[in-house]
Amino acid sequence: MDRAVVIHPNFPPGRRIVAVSDIHGNLPFFRALLDKIALTPEDILVLVGDLLEKGQESLTLLRYVMDLCRTHTVYPLCGNCDGLVYRFFRGDELDGRFFSFYLPQHPESTLRQLAREGGFDQTDDLPRLRECLRRTFPWVWDWLRSLPTILESEHLVFVHGGVPSLDRMEELDAWHCMKNDDYWGQGHSFAHTGKYVVVGHWPVTLYDPRIPSAAPIIDRARHIISIDGGCVLKLDGQLNALIIPEESSPDFSWTAYDGLPTARALDPQAPSEDSLNIRWGRNRVEVLERGPELSLCRHLETGRVLPILTSYLYDSPEGLRCEDSTDYLLPVVPGDCLSIVARTGEMGTLV
């Protein structure tokens, strides 16, 4: 078991802290978000894990972050996806039970992006692939090996997945700190410590069974902040930035970038009183009436019937599923700026 690596940097007063998690190789979103918050060398940027994997530009993003570390104060932490890349470099412990089927199915993976650049992209001989990667990209291996698991300051703790307690964190299993599903739903509280625990990993939209939202969850009662906006993982995901005016300040705010086109609302709309948020892992459906644009479906877990974009339906080994879907009506007032996910001819616009 690898123990968690905990760092304790000193954050000088008066310096803004910006936390971003789960970029997943989406360099355009990351650059646009940094532009939106006007990041400066005076700011402290904490990258709360999962910089890599799932997106198309993990290698380009990695180089960009390494350059940023030379000009700005940046603290990258290790997420489970970053940890998987490191574990392939380190040894063959996961070859038979993970990489042998993962790599052939994921040409966008960081390891295969590296292999393509090096001219040796193949998945038939993983030991040879590992040796080529080690020889050609030692700087990637060194950088991944250097990533800490947890950053703790006087009032803040940053960790990708989560921690059960703030006591003896250096004795925790590093992997369980990185991959800790449904962390906010586990009931932990850190109010008694006076510190806030900031996590990513679990897209926040998975928490609410009624209303989909990619906005960070700032739980002041339990001192937990969850910031994964579902960038890359969700078709309408966003990249969030948690903004802390200085290390001791509880005046948290946030901004986000979603890359979607926008429009101004002309008419008002009242919010739904009863709605459903169909989320990953709980998204099995049956089609009652299939249409070219929208299909009337029954959500098997709840029995609820609702229209779902036909393009969101897909087959899985367990049956038909859908991408995250909802029948929630967003509260809107004229003049609101709305991000457009999809326009339909039958039922208006998904925003």
mmCIF file of C-alpha atoms in Angstrom, residues 4-348:
data_model
loop_
_atom_site.group_PDB
_atom_site.id
_atom_site.type_symbol
_atom_site.label_atom_id
_atom_site.label_comp_id
_atom_site.label_asym_id
_atom_site.label_seq_id
_atom_site.Cartn_x
_atom_site.Cartn_y
_atom_site.Cartn_z
ATOM 1 C CA ALA A 4 -0.415 9.419 1.031
ATOM 2 C CA VAL A 5 2.129 12.166 0.425
ATOM 3 C CA VAL A 6 1.085 15.294 2.331
ATOM 4 C CA ILE A 7 2.596 18.726 1.739
ATOM 5 C CA HIS A 8 2.206 21.784 3.986
ATOM 6 C CA PRO A 9 3.027 24.915 1.991
ATOM 7 C CA ASN A 10 2.871 28.372 3.484
ATOM 8 C CA PHE A 11 0.262 30.548 1.764
ATOM 9 C CA PRO A 12 1.096 34.195 2.427
ATOM 10 C CA PRO A 13 -1.855 36.416 3.419
ATOM 11 C CA GLY A 14 -3.409 38.534 0.711
ATOM 12 C CA ARG A 15 -2.779 36.086 -2.137
ATOM 13 C CA ARG A 16 -5.784 34.722 -4.004
ATOM 14 C CA ILE A 17 -6.110 30.927 -4.144
ATOM 15 C CA VAL A 18 -7.744 29.291 -7.160
ATOM 16 C CA ALA A 19 -8.619 25.576 -7.115
ATOM 17 C CA VAL A 20 -9.419 23.619 -10.289
ATOM 18 C CA SER A 21 -10.001 19.883 -10.520
ATOM 19 C CA ASP A 22 -10.683 17.233 -13.165
ATOM 20 C CA ILE A 23 -9.437 18.994 -16.294
ATOM 21 C CA HIS A 24 -9.093 15.594 -17.993
ATOM 22 C CA GLY A 25 -6.892 16.712 -20.841
ATOM 23 C CA ASN A 26 -9.181 19.557 -21.962
ATOM 24 C CA LEU A 27 -6.627 22.273 -22.631
ATOM 25 C CA PRO A 28 -9.032 24.695 -24.386
ATOM 26 C CA PHE A 29 -11.355 24.700 -21.358
ATOM 27 C CA PHE A 30 -8.439 25.133 -18.958
ATOM 28 C CA ARG A 31 -6.941 28.052 -20.854
ATOM 29 C CA ALA A 32 -10.340 29.706 -21.260
ATOM 30 C CA LEU A 33 -11.044 29.321 -17.542
ATOM 31 C CA LEU A 34 -7.701 30.847 -16.564
ATOM 32 C CA ASP A 35 -8.397 33.755 -18.912
ATOM 33 C CA LYS A 36 -11.866 34.170 -17.401
ATOM 34 C CA ILE A 37 -10.513 34.437 -13.858
ATOM 35 C CA ALA A 38 -7.534 36.530 -15.052
ATOM 36 C CA LEU A 39 -4.939 34.348 -13.339
ATOM 37 C CA THR A 40 -1.755 36.238 -12.441
ATOM 38 C CA PRO A 41 1.645 35.163 -11.031
ATOM 39 C CA GLU A 42 0.485 36.593 -7.695
ATOM 40 C CA ASP A 43 -2.265 33.970 -7.458
ATOM 41 C CA ILE A 44 -1.838 30.484 -6.015
ATOM 42 C CA LEU A 45 -3.237 27.791 -8.299
ATOM 43 C CA VAL A 46 -4.093 24.385 -6.809
ATOM 44 C CA LEU A 47 -4.851 21.659 -9.349
ATOM 45 C CA VAL A 48 -6.867 19.091 -7.401
ATOM 46 C CA GLY A 49 -6.023 16.035 -9.500
ATOM 47 C CA ASP A 50 -7.112 14.307 -12.718
ATOM 48 C CA LEU A 51 -5.304 16.607 -15.077
ATOM 49 C CA LEU A 52 -4.938 13.659 -17.460
ATOM 50 C CA GLU A 53 -6.991 10.971 -19.240
ATOM 51 C CA LYS A 54 -10.361 10.931 -21.007
ATOM 52 C CA GLY A 55 -9.699 14.102 -23.045
ATOM 53 C CA GLN A 56 -7.893 14.435 -26.356
ATOM 54 C CA GLU A 57 -5.049 16.721 -25.232
ATOM 55 C CA SER A 58 -3.619 15.230 -22.036
ATOM 56 C CA LEU A 59 -0.033 15.424 -23.261
ATOM 57 C CA THR A 60 -0.394 19.008 -24.490
ATOM 58 C CA LEU A 61 -2.087 19.942 -21.224
ATOM 59 C CA LEU A 62 0.720 18.339 -19.232
ATOM 60 C CA ARG A 63 3.323 20.407 -21.052
ATOM 61 C CA TYR A 64 1.215 23.544 -20.560
ATOM 62 C CA VAL A 65 0.918 22.925 -16.794
ATOM 63 C CA MET A 66 4.643 22.269 -16.489
ATOM 64 C CA ASP A 67 5.345 25.575 -18.234
ATOM 65 C CA LEU A 68 2.831 27.298 -15.966
ATOM 66 C CA CYS A 69 4.673 25.942 -12.932
ATOM 67 C CA ARG A 70 7.782 27.849 -14.061
ATOM 68 C CA THR A 71 6.036 31.237 -14.138
ATOM 69 C CA HIS A 72 3.299 30.908 -11.494
ATOM 70 C CA THR A 73 2.766 29.386 -8.058
ATOM 71 C CA VAL A 74 1.106 26.063 -8.921
ATOM 72 C CA TYR A 75 0.473 23.015 -6.758
ATOM 73 C CA PRO A 76 -0.613 20.009 -8.845
ATOM 74 C CA LEU A 77 -2.004 17.060 -6.869
ATOM 75 C CA CYS A 78 -2.388 13.465 -8.006
ATOM 76 C CA GLY A 79 -5.815 12.182 -8.985
ATOM 77 C CA ASN A 80 -6.740 8.592 -9.702
ATOM 78 C CA CYS A 81 -6.417 9.079 -13.478
ATOM 79 C CA ASP A 82 -2.967 10.643 -13.079
ATOM 80 C CA GLY A 83 -2.126 7.811 -10.697
ATOM 81 C CA LEU A 84 -3.055 5.189 -13.288
ATOM 82 C CA VAL A 85 -0.641 6.702 -15.807
ATOM 83 C CA TYR A 86 2.095 6.731 -13.158
ATOM 84 C CA ARG A 87 1.392 3.126 -12.171
ATOM 85 C CA PHE A 88 1.884 1.982 -15.770
ATOM 86 C CA PHE A 89 5.276 3.694 -15.851
ATOM 87 C CA ARG A 90 6.174 2.191 -12.471
ATOM 88 C CA GLY A 91 5.440 -1.460 -13.142
ATOM 89 C CA ASP A 92 3.217 -4.229 -14.473
ATOM 90 C CA GLU A 93 0.919 -4.718 -11.476
ATOM 91 C CA LEU A 94 -2.171 -3.591 -13.429
ATOM 92 C CA ASP A 95 -1.300 -4.963 -16.868
ATOM 93 C CA GLY A 96 -3.430 -8.101 -16.752
ATOM 94 C CA ARG A 97 -6.399 -6.748 -14.827
ATOM 95 C CA PHE A 98 -6.669 -3.270 -16.323
ATOM 96 C CA PHE A 99 -4.307 -1.967 -19.013
ATOM 97 C CA SER A 100 -4.601 -5.023 -21.278
ATOM 98 C CA PHE A 101 -8.248 -4.145 -22.034
ATOM 99 C CA TYR A 102 -8.235 -0.399 -21.244
ATOM 100 C CA LEU A 103 -5.483 0.726 -23.612
ATOM 101 C CA PRO A 104 -6.833 -0.983 -26.781
ATOM 102 C CA GLN A 105 -10.231 0.625 -26.165
ATOM 103 C CA HIS A 106 -8.910 4.131 -25.414
ATOM 104 C CA PRO A 107 -6.689 5.613 -28.126
ATOM 105 C CA GLU A 108 -7.118 8.991 -26.397
ATOM 106 C CA SER A 109 -5.373 7.761 -23.240
ATOM 107 C CA THR A 110 -2.290 9.659 -22.118
ATOM 108 C CA LEU A 111 -0.096 6.593 -22.549
ATOM 109 C CA ARG A 112 -1.154 6.133 -26.153
ATOM 110 C CA GLN A 113 -0.779 9.849 -26.862
ATOM 111 C CA LEU A 114 2.797 9.519 -25.641
ATOM 112 C CA ALA A 115 3.312 6.343 -27.661
ATOM 113 C CA ARG A 116 2.043 7.965 -30.847
ATOM 114 C CA GLU A 117 4.387 10.899 -30.387
ATOM 115 C CA GLY A 118 7.252 8.467 -29.815
ATOM 116 C CA GLY A 119 6.321 6.348 -32.836
ATOM 117 C CA PHE A 120 5.628 3.115 -30.948
ATOM 118 C CA ASP A 121 1.855 3.059 -30.421
ATOM 119 C CA GLN A 122 0.874 -0.572 -29.820
ATOM 120 C CA THR A 123 -0.947 -2.521 -27.110
ATOM 121 C CA ASP A 124 0.081 -6.096 -27.908
ATOM 122 C CA ASP A 125 3.305 -5.998 -25.880
ATOM 123 C CA LEU A 126 2.803 -3.908 -22.742
ATOM 124 C CA PRO A 127 6.283 -4.562 -21.264
ATOM 125 C CA ARG A 128 7.842 -3.261 -24.493
ATOM 126 C CA LEU A 129 5.498 -0.278 -24.505
ATOM 127 C CA ARG A 130 6.459 0.497 -20.908
ATOM 128 C CA GLU A 131 10.167 0.285 -21.685
ATOM 129 C CA CYS A 132 9.756 2.612 -24.681
ATOM 130 C CA LEU A 133 7.803 5.130 -22.605
ATOM 131 C CA ARG A 134 10.352 5.064 -19.793
ATOM 132 C CA ARG A 135 13.223 5.573 -22.216
ATOM 133 C CA THR A 136 11.583 8.285 -24.329
ATOM 134 C CA PHE A 137 9.602 10.207 -21.712
ATOM 135 C CA PRO A 138 11.509 10.017 -18.404
ATOM 136 C CA TRP A 139 10.354 13.560 -17.620
ATOM 137 C CA VAL A 140 6.711 12.419 -17.588
ATOM 138 C CA TRP A 141 7.533 9.586 -15.188
ATOM 139 C CA ASP A 142 9.511 11.931 -12.943
ATOM 140 C CA TRP A 143 6.759 14.547 -12.914
ATOM 141 C CA LEU A 144 4.005 12.049 -12.092
ATOM 142 C CA ARG A 145 6.164 10.516 -9.364
ATOM 143 C CA SER A 146 6.587 13.954 -7.782
ATOM 144 C CA LEU A 147 2.859 14.658 -7.383
ATOM 145 C CA PRO A 148 1.670 14.811 -3.763
ATOM 146 C CA THR A 149 -1.640 13.323 -2.662
ATOM 147 C CA ILE A 150 -2.801 15.975 -0.202
ATOM 148 C CA LEU A 151 -2.112 19.668 0.348
ATOM 149 C CA GLU A 152 -2.824 20.942 3.861
ATOM 150 C CA SER A 153 -2.556 24.551 4.971
ATOM 151 C CA GLU A 154 -3.762 26.301 8.113
ATOM 152 C CA HIS A 155 -7.412 26.485 7.049
ATOM 153 C CA LEU A 156 -7.640 24.314 3.916
ATOM 154 C CA VAL A 157 -7.118 20.740 2.775
ATOM 155 C CA PHE A 158 -7.056 19.841 -0.917
ATOM 156 C CA VAL A 159 -7.305 16.196 -2.009
ATOM 157 C CA HIS A 160 -8.691 14.679 -5.184
ATOM 158 C CA GLY A 161 -11.060 12.046 -3.801
ATOM 159 C CA GLY A 162 -11.316 12.753 -0.099
ATOM 160 C CA VAL A 163 -10.076 11.760 3.344
ATOM 161 C CA PRO A 164 -11.981 10.160 6.256
ATOM 162 C CA SER A 165 -10.196 12.284 8.847
ATOM 163 C CA LEU A 166 -7.514 14.956 9.104
ATOM 164 C CA ASP A 167 -5.600 12.922 11.685
ATOM 165 C CA ARG A 168 -2.366 11.243 10.539
ATOM 166 C CA MET A 169 -3.179 11.743 6.869
ATOM 167 C CA GLU A 170 0.321 10.629 5.888
ATOM 168 C CA GLU A 171 -0.704 7.112 7.024
ATOM 169 C CA LEU A 172 -3.704 6.934 4.661
ATOM 170 C CA ASP A 173 -3.756 4.749 1.560
ATOM 171 C CA ALA A 174 -2.922 7.141 -1.279
ATOM 172 C CA TRP A 175 -5.159 5.393 -3.820
ATOM 173 C CA HIS A 176 -8.224 5.647 -1.572
ATOM 174 C CA CYS A 177 -7.540 9.370 -1.156
ATOM 175 C CA MET A 178 -7.527 9.723 -4.949
ATOM 176 C CA LYS A 179 -10.449 7.436 -5.847
ATOM 177 C CA ASN A 180 -13.129 8.032 -3.241
ATOM 178 C CA ASP A 181 -16.538 7.850 -4.895
ATOM 179 C CA ASP A 182 -19.577 9.761 -3.576
ATOM 180 C CA TYR A 183 -17.445 11.548 -0.986
ATOM 181 C CA TRP A 184 -19.922 14.288 -0.075
ATOM 182 C CA GLY A 185 -22.605 11.610 0.362
ATOM 183 C CA GLN A 186 -20.577 9.725 2.985
ATOM 184 C CA GLY A 187 -21.560 12.069 5.817
ATOM 185 C CA HIS A 188 -18.117 13.356 6.815
ATOM 186 C CA SER A 189 -17.870 16.689 8.614
ATOM 187 C CA PHE A 190 -14.814 18.835 9.305
ATOM 188 C CA ALA A 191 -16.459 21.847 10.943
ATOM 189 C CA HIS A 192 -14.867 20.917 14.274
ATOM 190 C CA THR A 193 -11.397 21.212 12.724
ATOM 191 C CA GLY A 194 -11.858 24.751 11.457
ATOM 192 C CA LYS A 195 -10.646 23.598 8.035
ATOM 193 C CA TYR A 196 -12.414 23.149 4.715
ATOM 194 C CA VAL A 197 -11.744 20.016 2.664
ATOM 195 C CA VAL A 198 -11.802 20.697 -1.092
ATOM 196 C CA VAL A 199 -12.272 17.681 -3.373
ATOM 197 C CA GLY A 200 -12.924 16.803 -7.010
ATOM 198 C CA HIS A 201 -13.282 13.323 -8.572
ATOM 199 C CA TRP A 202 -17.061 12.862 -8.283
ATOM 200 C CA PRO A 203 -19.037 15.106 -10.674
ATOM 201 C CA VAL A 204 -21.317 17.187 -8.480
ATOM 202 C CA THR A 205 -24.308 16.650 -10.769
ATOM 203 C CA LEU A 206 -24.401 13.028 -9.558
ATOM 204 C CA TYR A 207 -25.473 14.074 -6.069
ATOM 205 C CA ASP A 208 -28.969 15.508 -6.643
ATOM 206 C CA PRO A 209 -31.700 13.029 -7.713
ATOM 207 C CA ARG A 210 -33.958 15.868 -8.874
ATOM 208 C CA ILE A 211 -31.984 18.775 -10.306
ATOM 209 C CA PRO A 212 -28.842 18.493 -12.455
ATOM 210 C CA SER A 213 -26.229 21.091 -11.603
ATOM 211 C CA ALA A 214 -22.507 21.318 -12.305
ATOM 212 C CA ALA A 215 -22.052 24.157 -9.798
ATOM 213 C CA PRO A 216 -19.592 23.494 -6.958
ATOM 214 C CA ILE A 217 -21.173 22.332 -3.701
ATOM 215 C CA ILE A 218 -20.020 24.563 -0.851
ATOM 216 C CA ASP A 219 -21.224 22.882 2.330
ATOM 217 C CA ARG A 220 -20.544 25.369 5.110
ATOM 218 C CA ALA A 221 -22.165 23.189 7.764
ATOM 219 C CA ARG A 222 -19.777 20.274 7.151
ATOM 220 C CA HIS A 223 -16.816 22.233 5.711
ATOM 221 C CA ILE A 224 -16.675 20.218 2.477
ATOM 222 C CA ILE A 225 -16.389 21.766 -0.985
ATOM 223 C CA SER A 226 -16.854 19.547 -4.055
ATOM 224 C CA ILE A 227 -15.855 21.154 -7.359
ATOM 225 C CA ASP A 228 -15.831 18.565 -10.193
ATOM 226 C CA GLY A 229 -18.039 20.066 -12.920
ATOM 227 C CA GLY A 230 -17.959 16.995 -15.167
ATOM 228 C CA CYS A 231 -15.552 18.469 -17.717
ATOM 229 C CA VAL A 232 -15.132 15.954 -20.596
ATOM 230 C CA LEU A 233 -17.147 13.286 -18.754
ATOM 231 C CA LYS A 234 -20.502 15.008 -19.276
ATOM 232 C CA LEU A 235 -21.841 16.237 -22.618
ATOM 233 C CA ASP A 236 -22.799 19.509 -20.917
ATOM 234 C CA GLY A 237 -20.004 19.460 -18.335
ATOM 235 C CA GLN A 238 -18.045 22.501 -17.246
ATOM 236 C CA LEU A 239 -14.672 23.268 -15.690
ATOM 237 C CA ASN A 240 -15.037 25.010 -12.336
ATOM 238 C CA ALA A 241 -12.667 27.330 -10.507
ATOM 239 C CA LEU A 242 -13.128 27.763 -6.770
ATOM 240 C CA ILE A 243 -11.859 31.210 -5.772
ATOM 241 C CA ILE A 244 -10.648 31.962 -2.246
ATOM 242 C CA PRO A 245 -9.606 35.606 -1.634
ATOM 243 C CA GLU A 246 -6.855 34.478 0.752
ATOM 244 C CA GLU A 247 -6.005 31.403 2.801
ATOM 245 C CA SER A 248 -7.968 32.402 5.915
ATOM 246 C CA SER A 249 -11.044 33.747 4.104
ATOM 247 C CA PRO A 250 -14.385 31.886 4.095
ATOM 248 C CA ASP A 251 -15.688 34.147 1.296
ATOM 249 C CA PHE A 252 -15.677 31.426 -1.341
ATOM 250 C CA SER A 253 -16.867 32.136 -4.853
ATOM 251 C CA TRP A 254 -16.576 30.304 -8.145
ATOM 252 C CA THR A 255 -16.710 30.698 -11.881
ATOM 253 C CA ALA A 256 -16.822 28.175 -14.710
ATOM 254 C CA TYR A 257 -16.267 27.641 -18.408
ATOM 255 C CA ASP A 258 -18.442 25.282 -20.461
ATOM 256 C CA GLY A 259 -17.567 26.107 -24.082
ATOM 257 C CA LEU A 260 -21.248 26.245 -25.063
ATOM 258 C CA PRO A 261 -22.928 28.899 -27.228
ATOM 259 C CA THR A 262 -25.087 31.352 -25.305
ATOM 260 C CA ALA A 263 -28.374 33.178 -25.807
ATOM 261 C CA ARG A 264 -30.434 35.725 -23.882
ATOM 262 C CA ALA A 265 -33.792 34.657 -22.497
ATOM 263 C CA LEU A 266 -36.757 36.611 -23.825
ATOM 264 C CA ASP A 267 -39.490 35.044 -21.701
ATOM 265 C CA PRO A 268 -39.772 33.979 -18.069
ATOM 266 C CA GLN A 269 -40.046 30.369 -16.933
ATOM 267 C CA ALA A 270 -40.987 29.038 -13.511
ATOM 268 C CA PRO A 271 -38.956 26.148 -12.061
ATOM 269 C CA SER A 272 -40.311 22.633 -11.853
ATOM 270 C CA GLU A 273 -41.813 21.555 -8.560
ATOM 271 C CA ASP A 274 -41.248 17.877 -9.332
ATOM 272 C CA SER A 275 -38.357 16.764 -11.543
ATOM 273 C CA LEU A 276 -35.918 13.937 -12.180
ATOM 274 C CA ASN A 277 -32.172 13.962 -12.714
ATOM 275 C CA ILE A 278 -31.085 10.775 -14.493
ATOM 276 C CA ARG A 279 -27.441 10.275 -13.567
ATOM 277 C CA TRP A 280 -24.560 8.028 -14.563
ATOM 278 C CA GLY A 281 -24.843 4.596 -12.969
ATOM 279 C CA ARG A 282 -28.589 5.018 -12.444
ATOM 280 C CA ASN A 283 -29.514 5.612 -16.064
ATOM 281 C CA ARG A 284 -31.183 2.464 -17.429
ATOM 282 C CA VAL A 285 -34.235 3.282 -19.532
ATOM 283 C CA GLU A 286 -36.699 1.699 -21.929
ATOM 284 C CA VAL A 287 -38.025 3.424 -25.029
ATOM 285 C CA LEU A 288 -41.795 3.738 -25.223
ATOM 286 C CA GLU A 289 -41.830 5.752 -28.418
ATOM 287 C CA ARG A 290 -38.687 6.452 -30.431
ATOM 288 C CA GLY A 291 -38.437 9.647 -32.428
ATOM 289 C CA PRO A 292 -35.746 11.118 -34.677
ATOM 290 C CA GLU A 293 -35.030 13.921 -32.209
ATOM 291 C CA LEU A 294 -36.686 13.005 -28.912
ATOM 292 C CA SER A 295 -37.805 9.637 -27.567
ATOM 293 C CA LEU A 296 -40.386 9.040 -24.880
ATOM 294 C CA CYS A 297 -38.682 6.834 -22.280
ATOM 295 C CA ARG A 298 -39.314 5.223 -18.929
ATOM 296 C CA HIS A 299 -36.570 5.501 -16.335
ATOM 297 C CA LEU A 300 -36.392 1.989 -14.914
ATOM 298 C CA GLU A 301 -35.242 2.939 -11.417
ATOM 299 C CA THR A 302 -38.073 5.393 -10.727
ATOM 300 C CA GLY A 303 -40.688 4.421 -13.320
ATOM 301 C CA ARG A 304 -40.858 8.029 -14.435
ATOM 302 C CA VAL A 305 -41.719 8.752 -18.076
ATOM 303 C CA LEU A 306 -40.000 11.667 -19.801
ATOM 304 C CA PRO A 307 -38.675 12.739 -23.219
ATOM 305 C CA ILE A 308 -34.957 12.136 -23.772
ATOM 306 C CA LEU A 309 -32.809 13.221 -26.676
ATOM 307 C CA THR A 310 -32.576 10.211 -28.982
ATOM 308 C CA SER A 311 -28.892 10.923 -29.512
ATOM 309 C CA TYR A 312 -28.402 10.430 -25.739
ATOM 310 C CA LEU A 313 -29.536 6.780 -25.866
ATOM 311 C CA TYR A 314 -26.917 4.024 -26.021
ATOM 312 C CA ASP A 315 -26.640 0.272 -25.501
ATOM 313 C CA SER A 316 -24.684 -1.249 -22.624
ATOM 314 C CA PRO A 317 -24.124 -4.847 -21.488
ATOM 315 C CA GLU A 318 -26.880 -4.309 -18.901
ATOM 316 C CA GLY A 319 -29.344 -2.849 -21.404
ATOM 317 C CA LEU A 320 -30.327 0.516 -22.820
ATOM 318 C CA ARG A 321 -28.989 3.563 -21.024
ATOM 319 C CA CYS A 322 -28.946 7.324 -21.579
ATOM 320 C CA GLU A 323 -26.564 10.166 -21.012
ATOM 321 C CA ASP A 324 -27.462 12.424 -18.081
ATOM 322 C CA SER A 325 -31.007 13.640 -18.762
ATOM 323 C CA THR A 326 -33.722 15.562 -16.965
ATOM 324 C CA ASP A 327 -37.235 16.953 -17.214
ATOM 325 C CA TYR A 328 -36.339 19.855 -14.919
ATOM 326 C CA LEU A 329 -37.522 23.304 -15.962
ATOM 327 C CA LEU A 330 -34.882 25.894 -15.125
ATOM 328 C CA PRO A 331 -36.050 29.132 -13.446
ATOM 329 C CA VAL A 332 -35.498 31.909 -15.993
ATOM 330 C CA VAL A 333 -36.131 35.639 -16.092
ATOM 331 C CA PRO A 334 -35.902 37.746 -19.262
ATOM 332 C CA GLY A 335 -32.336 38.803 -19.910
ATOM 333 C CA ASP A 336 -30.720 35.722 -18.351
ATOM 334 C CA CYS A 337 -27.690 34.450 -20.261
ATOM 335 C CA LEU A 338 -28.229 30.764 -20.987
ATOM 336 C CA SER A 339 -25.742 28.174 -22.230
ATOM 337 C CA ILE A 340 -27.314 26.198 -25.070
ATOM 338 C CA VAL A 341 -26.840 22.430 -24.855
ATOM 339 C CA ALA A 342 -29.286 21.484 -27.621
ATOM 340 C CA ARG A 343 -32.123 23.047 -29.567
ATOM 341 C CA THR A 344 -35.113 20.895 -30.414
ATOM 342 C CA GLY A 345 -38.006 21.508 -32.773
ATOM 343 C CA GLU A 346 -40.456 19.745 -30.497
ATOM 344 C CA MET A 347 -39.845 20.900 -26.923
ATOM 345 C CA GLY A 348 -37.766 24.036 -26.975
#
